[in-house]
CSV table of C-alpha atoms in Angstrom, one decimal:
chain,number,residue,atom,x,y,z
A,102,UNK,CA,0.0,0.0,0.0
A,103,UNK,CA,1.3,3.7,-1.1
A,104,UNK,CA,1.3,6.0,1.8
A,105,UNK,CA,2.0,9.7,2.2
A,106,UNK,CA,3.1,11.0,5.5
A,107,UNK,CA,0.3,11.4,7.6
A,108,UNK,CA,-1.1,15.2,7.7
A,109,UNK,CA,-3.3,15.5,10.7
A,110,UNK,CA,-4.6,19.4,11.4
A,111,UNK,CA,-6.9,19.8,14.2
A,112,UNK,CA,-10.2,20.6,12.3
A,113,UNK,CA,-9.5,19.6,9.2
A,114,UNK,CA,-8.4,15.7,8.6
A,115,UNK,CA,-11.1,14.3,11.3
A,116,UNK,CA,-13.6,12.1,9.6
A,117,UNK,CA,-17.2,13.3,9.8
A,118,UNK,CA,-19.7,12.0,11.8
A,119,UNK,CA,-22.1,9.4,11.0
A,120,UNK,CA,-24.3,6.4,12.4
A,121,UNK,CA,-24.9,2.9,11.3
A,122,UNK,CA,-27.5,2.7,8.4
A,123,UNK,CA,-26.8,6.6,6.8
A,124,UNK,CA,-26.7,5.9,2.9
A,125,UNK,CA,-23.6,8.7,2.2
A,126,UNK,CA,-22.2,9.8,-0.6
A,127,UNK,CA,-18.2,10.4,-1.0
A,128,UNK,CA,-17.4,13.0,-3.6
A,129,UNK,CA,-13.8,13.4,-3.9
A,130,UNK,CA,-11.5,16.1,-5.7
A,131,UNK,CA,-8.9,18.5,-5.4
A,132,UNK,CA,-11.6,21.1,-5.3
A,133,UNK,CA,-9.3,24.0,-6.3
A,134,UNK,CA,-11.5,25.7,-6.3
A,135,UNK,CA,-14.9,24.7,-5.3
A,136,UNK,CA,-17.4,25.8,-7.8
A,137,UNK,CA,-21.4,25.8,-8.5
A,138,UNK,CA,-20.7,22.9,-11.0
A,139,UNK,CA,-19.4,21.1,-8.0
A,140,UNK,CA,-22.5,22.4,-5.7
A,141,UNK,CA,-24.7,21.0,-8.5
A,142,UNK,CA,-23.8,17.4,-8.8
A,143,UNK,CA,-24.1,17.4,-4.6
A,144,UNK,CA,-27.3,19.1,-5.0
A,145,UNK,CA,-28.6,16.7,-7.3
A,146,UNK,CA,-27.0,13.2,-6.4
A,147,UNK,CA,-28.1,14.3,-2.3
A,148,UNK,CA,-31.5,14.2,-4.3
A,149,UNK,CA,-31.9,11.6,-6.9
A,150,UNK,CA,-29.9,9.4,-4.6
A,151,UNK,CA,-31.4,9.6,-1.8
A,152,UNK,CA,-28.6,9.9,0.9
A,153,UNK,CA,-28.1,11.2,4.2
A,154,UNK,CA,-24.9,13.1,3.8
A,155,UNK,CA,-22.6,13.6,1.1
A,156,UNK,CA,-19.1,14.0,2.4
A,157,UNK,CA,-16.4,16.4,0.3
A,158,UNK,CA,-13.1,14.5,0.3
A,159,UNK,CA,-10.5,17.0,-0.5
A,160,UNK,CA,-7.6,15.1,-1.3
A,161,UNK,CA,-4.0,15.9,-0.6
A,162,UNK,CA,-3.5,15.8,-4.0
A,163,UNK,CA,-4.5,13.8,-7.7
A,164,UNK,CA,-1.9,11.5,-8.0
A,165,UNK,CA,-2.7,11.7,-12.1
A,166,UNK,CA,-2.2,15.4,-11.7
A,167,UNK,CA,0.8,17.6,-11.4
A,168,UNK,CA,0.7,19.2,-8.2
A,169,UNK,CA,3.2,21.4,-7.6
A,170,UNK,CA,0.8,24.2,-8.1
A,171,UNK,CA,-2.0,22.8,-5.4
A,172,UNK,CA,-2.6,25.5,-2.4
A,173,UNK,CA,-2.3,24.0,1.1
A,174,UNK,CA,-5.2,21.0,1.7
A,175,UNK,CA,-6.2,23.0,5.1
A,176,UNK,CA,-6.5,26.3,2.8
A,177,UNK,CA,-9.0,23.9,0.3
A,178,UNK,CA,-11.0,23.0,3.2
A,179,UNK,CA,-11.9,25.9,4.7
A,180,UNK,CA,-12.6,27.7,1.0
A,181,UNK,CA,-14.7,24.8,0.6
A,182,UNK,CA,-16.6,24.7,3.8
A,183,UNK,CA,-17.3,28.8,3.1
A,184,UNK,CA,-18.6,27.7,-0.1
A,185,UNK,CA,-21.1,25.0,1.3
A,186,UNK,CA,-24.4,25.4,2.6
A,187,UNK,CA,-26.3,22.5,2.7
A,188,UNK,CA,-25.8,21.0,6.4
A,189,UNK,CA,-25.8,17.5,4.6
A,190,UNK,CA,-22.5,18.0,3.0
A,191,UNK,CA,-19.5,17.8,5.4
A,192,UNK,CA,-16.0,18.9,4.2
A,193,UNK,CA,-12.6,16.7,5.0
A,194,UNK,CA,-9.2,16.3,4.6
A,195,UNK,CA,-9.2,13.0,6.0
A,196,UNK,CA,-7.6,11.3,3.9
A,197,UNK,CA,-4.0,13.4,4.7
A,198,UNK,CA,-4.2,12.2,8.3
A,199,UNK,CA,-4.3,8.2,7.0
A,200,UNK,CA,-1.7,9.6,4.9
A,201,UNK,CA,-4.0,8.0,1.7
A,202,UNK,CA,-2.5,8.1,-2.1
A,203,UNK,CA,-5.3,6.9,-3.8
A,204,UNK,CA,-9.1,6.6,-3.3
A,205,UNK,CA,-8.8,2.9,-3.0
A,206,UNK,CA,-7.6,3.0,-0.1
A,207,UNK,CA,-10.1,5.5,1.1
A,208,UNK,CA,-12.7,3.3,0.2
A,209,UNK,CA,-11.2,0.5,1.5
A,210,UNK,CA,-10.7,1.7,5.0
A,211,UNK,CA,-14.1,3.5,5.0
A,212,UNK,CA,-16.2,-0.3,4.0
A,213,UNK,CA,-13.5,-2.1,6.5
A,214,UNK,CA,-14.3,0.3,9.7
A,215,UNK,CA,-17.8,1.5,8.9
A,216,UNK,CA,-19.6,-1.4,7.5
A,217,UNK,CA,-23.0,-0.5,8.4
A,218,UNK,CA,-23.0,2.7,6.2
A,219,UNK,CA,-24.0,2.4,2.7
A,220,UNK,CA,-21.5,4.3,1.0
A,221,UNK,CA,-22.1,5.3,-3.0
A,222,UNK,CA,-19.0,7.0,-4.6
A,223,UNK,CA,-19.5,9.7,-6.9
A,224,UNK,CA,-17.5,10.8,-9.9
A,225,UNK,CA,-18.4,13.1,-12.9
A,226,UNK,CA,-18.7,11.5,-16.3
A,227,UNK,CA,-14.9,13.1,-17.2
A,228,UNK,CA,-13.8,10.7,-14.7
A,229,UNK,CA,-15.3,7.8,-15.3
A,230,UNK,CA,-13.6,8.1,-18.9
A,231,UNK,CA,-10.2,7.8,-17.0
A,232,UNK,CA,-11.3,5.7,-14.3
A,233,UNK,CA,-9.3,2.5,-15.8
A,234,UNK,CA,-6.2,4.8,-15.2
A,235,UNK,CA,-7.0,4.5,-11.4
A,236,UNK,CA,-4.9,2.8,-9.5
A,237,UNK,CA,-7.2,-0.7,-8.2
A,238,UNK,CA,-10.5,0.8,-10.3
A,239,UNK,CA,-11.9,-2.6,-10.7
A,240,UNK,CA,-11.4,-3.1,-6.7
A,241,UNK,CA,-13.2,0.2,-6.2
A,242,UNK,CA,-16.2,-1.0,-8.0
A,243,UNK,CA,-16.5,-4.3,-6.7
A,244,UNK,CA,-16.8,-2.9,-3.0
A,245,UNK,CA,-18.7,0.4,-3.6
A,246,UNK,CA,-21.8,1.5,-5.9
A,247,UNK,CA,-20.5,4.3,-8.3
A,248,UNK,CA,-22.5,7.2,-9.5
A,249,UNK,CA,-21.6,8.8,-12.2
A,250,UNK,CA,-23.3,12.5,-13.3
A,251,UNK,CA,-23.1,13.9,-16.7
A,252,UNK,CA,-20.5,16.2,-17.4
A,253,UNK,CA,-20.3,18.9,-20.4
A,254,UNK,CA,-18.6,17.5,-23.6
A,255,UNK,CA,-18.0,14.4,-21.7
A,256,UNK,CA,-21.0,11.8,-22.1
A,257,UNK,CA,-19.5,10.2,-25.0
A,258,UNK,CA,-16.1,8.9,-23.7
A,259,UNK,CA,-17.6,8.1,-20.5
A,260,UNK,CA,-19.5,5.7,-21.7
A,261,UNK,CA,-17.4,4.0,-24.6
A,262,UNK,CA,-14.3,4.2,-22.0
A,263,UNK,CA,-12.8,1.2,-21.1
A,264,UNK,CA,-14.4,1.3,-17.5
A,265,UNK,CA,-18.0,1.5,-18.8
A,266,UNK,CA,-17.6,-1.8,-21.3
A,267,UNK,CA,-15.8,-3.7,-17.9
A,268,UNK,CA,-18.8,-2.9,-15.7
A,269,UNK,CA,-21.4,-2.8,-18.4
A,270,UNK,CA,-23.4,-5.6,-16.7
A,271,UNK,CA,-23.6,-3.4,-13.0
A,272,UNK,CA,-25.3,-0.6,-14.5
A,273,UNK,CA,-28.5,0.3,-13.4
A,274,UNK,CA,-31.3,2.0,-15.3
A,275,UNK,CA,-31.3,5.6,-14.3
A,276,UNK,CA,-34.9,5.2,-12.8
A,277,UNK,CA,-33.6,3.0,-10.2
A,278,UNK,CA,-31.1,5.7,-8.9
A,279,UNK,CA,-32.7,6.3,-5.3
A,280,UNK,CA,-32.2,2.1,-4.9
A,281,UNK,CA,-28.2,2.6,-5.4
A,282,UNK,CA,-27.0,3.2,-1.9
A,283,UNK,CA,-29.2,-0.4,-1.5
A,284,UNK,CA,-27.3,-1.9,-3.6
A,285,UNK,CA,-24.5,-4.6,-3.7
A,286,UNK,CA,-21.5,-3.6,-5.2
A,287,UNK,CA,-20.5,-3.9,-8.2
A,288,UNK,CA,-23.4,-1.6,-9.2
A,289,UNK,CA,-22.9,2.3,-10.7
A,290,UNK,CA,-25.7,4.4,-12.8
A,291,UNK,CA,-24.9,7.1,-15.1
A,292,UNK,CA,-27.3,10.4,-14.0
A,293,UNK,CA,-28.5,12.5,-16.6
A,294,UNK,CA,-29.8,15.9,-15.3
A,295,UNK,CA,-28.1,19.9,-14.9
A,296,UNK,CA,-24.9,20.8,-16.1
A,297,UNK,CA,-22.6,23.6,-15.5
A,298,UNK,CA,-19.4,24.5,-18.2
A,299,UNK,CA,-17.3,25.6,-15.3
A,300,UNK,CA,-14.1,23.8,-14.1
A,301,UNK,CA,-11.6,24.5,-11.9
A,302,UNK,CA,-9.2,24.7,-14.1
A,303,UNK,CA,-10.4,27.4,-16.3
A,304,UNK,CA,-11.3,29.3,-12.9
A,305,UNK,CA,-7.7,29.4,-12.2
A,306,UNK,CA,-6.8,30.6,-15.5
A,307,UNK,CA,-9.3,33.4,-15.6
A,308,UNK,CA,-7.9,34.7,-12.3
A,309,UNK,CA,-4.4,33.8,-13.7
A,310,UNK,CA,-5.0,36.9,-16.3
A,311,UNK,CA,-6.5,39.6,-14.1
């Protein structure tokens, strides 16, 4: 297992709360920054899917990313946190203080020591065209449902990517959405609904020129 060193800052890297039988939904990212196209697909998978709590896991950093450039996790946290209002979605670092690498390990250690949540991961359709680039994506899917929202430009790939054809006989009919968190992995749905254009990136690059 691939471990950073361990980043524990009071406030920050403490997992949230939570009690046996809460169907909650992990959303992970570098979140740099937070934007309404994030606030979206929490707005509508905390809907459609039916959970409890959707917890924001902002990670120390994307290990398919260069991130030499990526502001200080606590400074992510708390710009996130400002940014959220719904007091269903909880903001972390958490994954620093286990010293985590990769979201397999997140999910693993979150199934192994929680059992009796019903975790769903959630990624936007951009991801899910990479997703066979993850490191242990086919262990990912086998112990957690997947939900996967529709992102601009991105629809196509998502669903002719390499991931999608693996796990084509775990999807679920986008009508059963709300029976996901239910659900024995593997098991994902691809969510059609709002979209937003914006992206962190090009948020950075815009204040990059003023």
């Amino acid at each position: 297992m691939t471990l950073r060193p361990p980043l524990r800052i009071p406030g920050i890297t403490e997992i949230p709360p939570s009690a046996p039988g809460m169907r909650i939904g992990l959303f992970g990212g570098s979140f740099n920054p937070m934007h309404d196209g994030h606030r979206l697909v929490m707005e509508e998978t905390l809907r459609r899917l039916e959970l409890h709590a959707l917890w924001v896991l902002v990670t120390p950093g994307n290990p398919l990313k260069d991130n030499s450039d990526l502001p200080p996790l606590e400074n992510r946290v708390r710009a996130a946190r400002a940014f959220v209002t719904d007091p269903r979605v909880r903001v972390t670092g958490f994954e620093a203080a286990r010293g985590f690498s990769y979201s397999w390990q997140t999910i693993d250690f979150l199934t192994t020591t929680m059992p009796d949540r019903r975790f769903v991961w959630i990624m936007g359709a951009d991801s899910l065209a990479d997703f066979h680039r993850w490191q242990r994506w086919r262990d990912m899917a086998a112990k957690i449902p997947i939900a996967v929202y529709v992102r601009p430009g991105a629809a196509h790939r998502a669903l002719a990517s390499r991931a999608a054809a693996t796990l084509d006989y775990a999807q679920l009919d986008e009508t059963d959405a709300a029976l996901l968190a239910r659900c024995q992995a593997p098991a994902w749905i691809y969510l059609q609904g709002r979209q937003s254009t914006l992206s962190s990136s090009a948020i950075r690059a815009s204040r990059n020129l003023r």
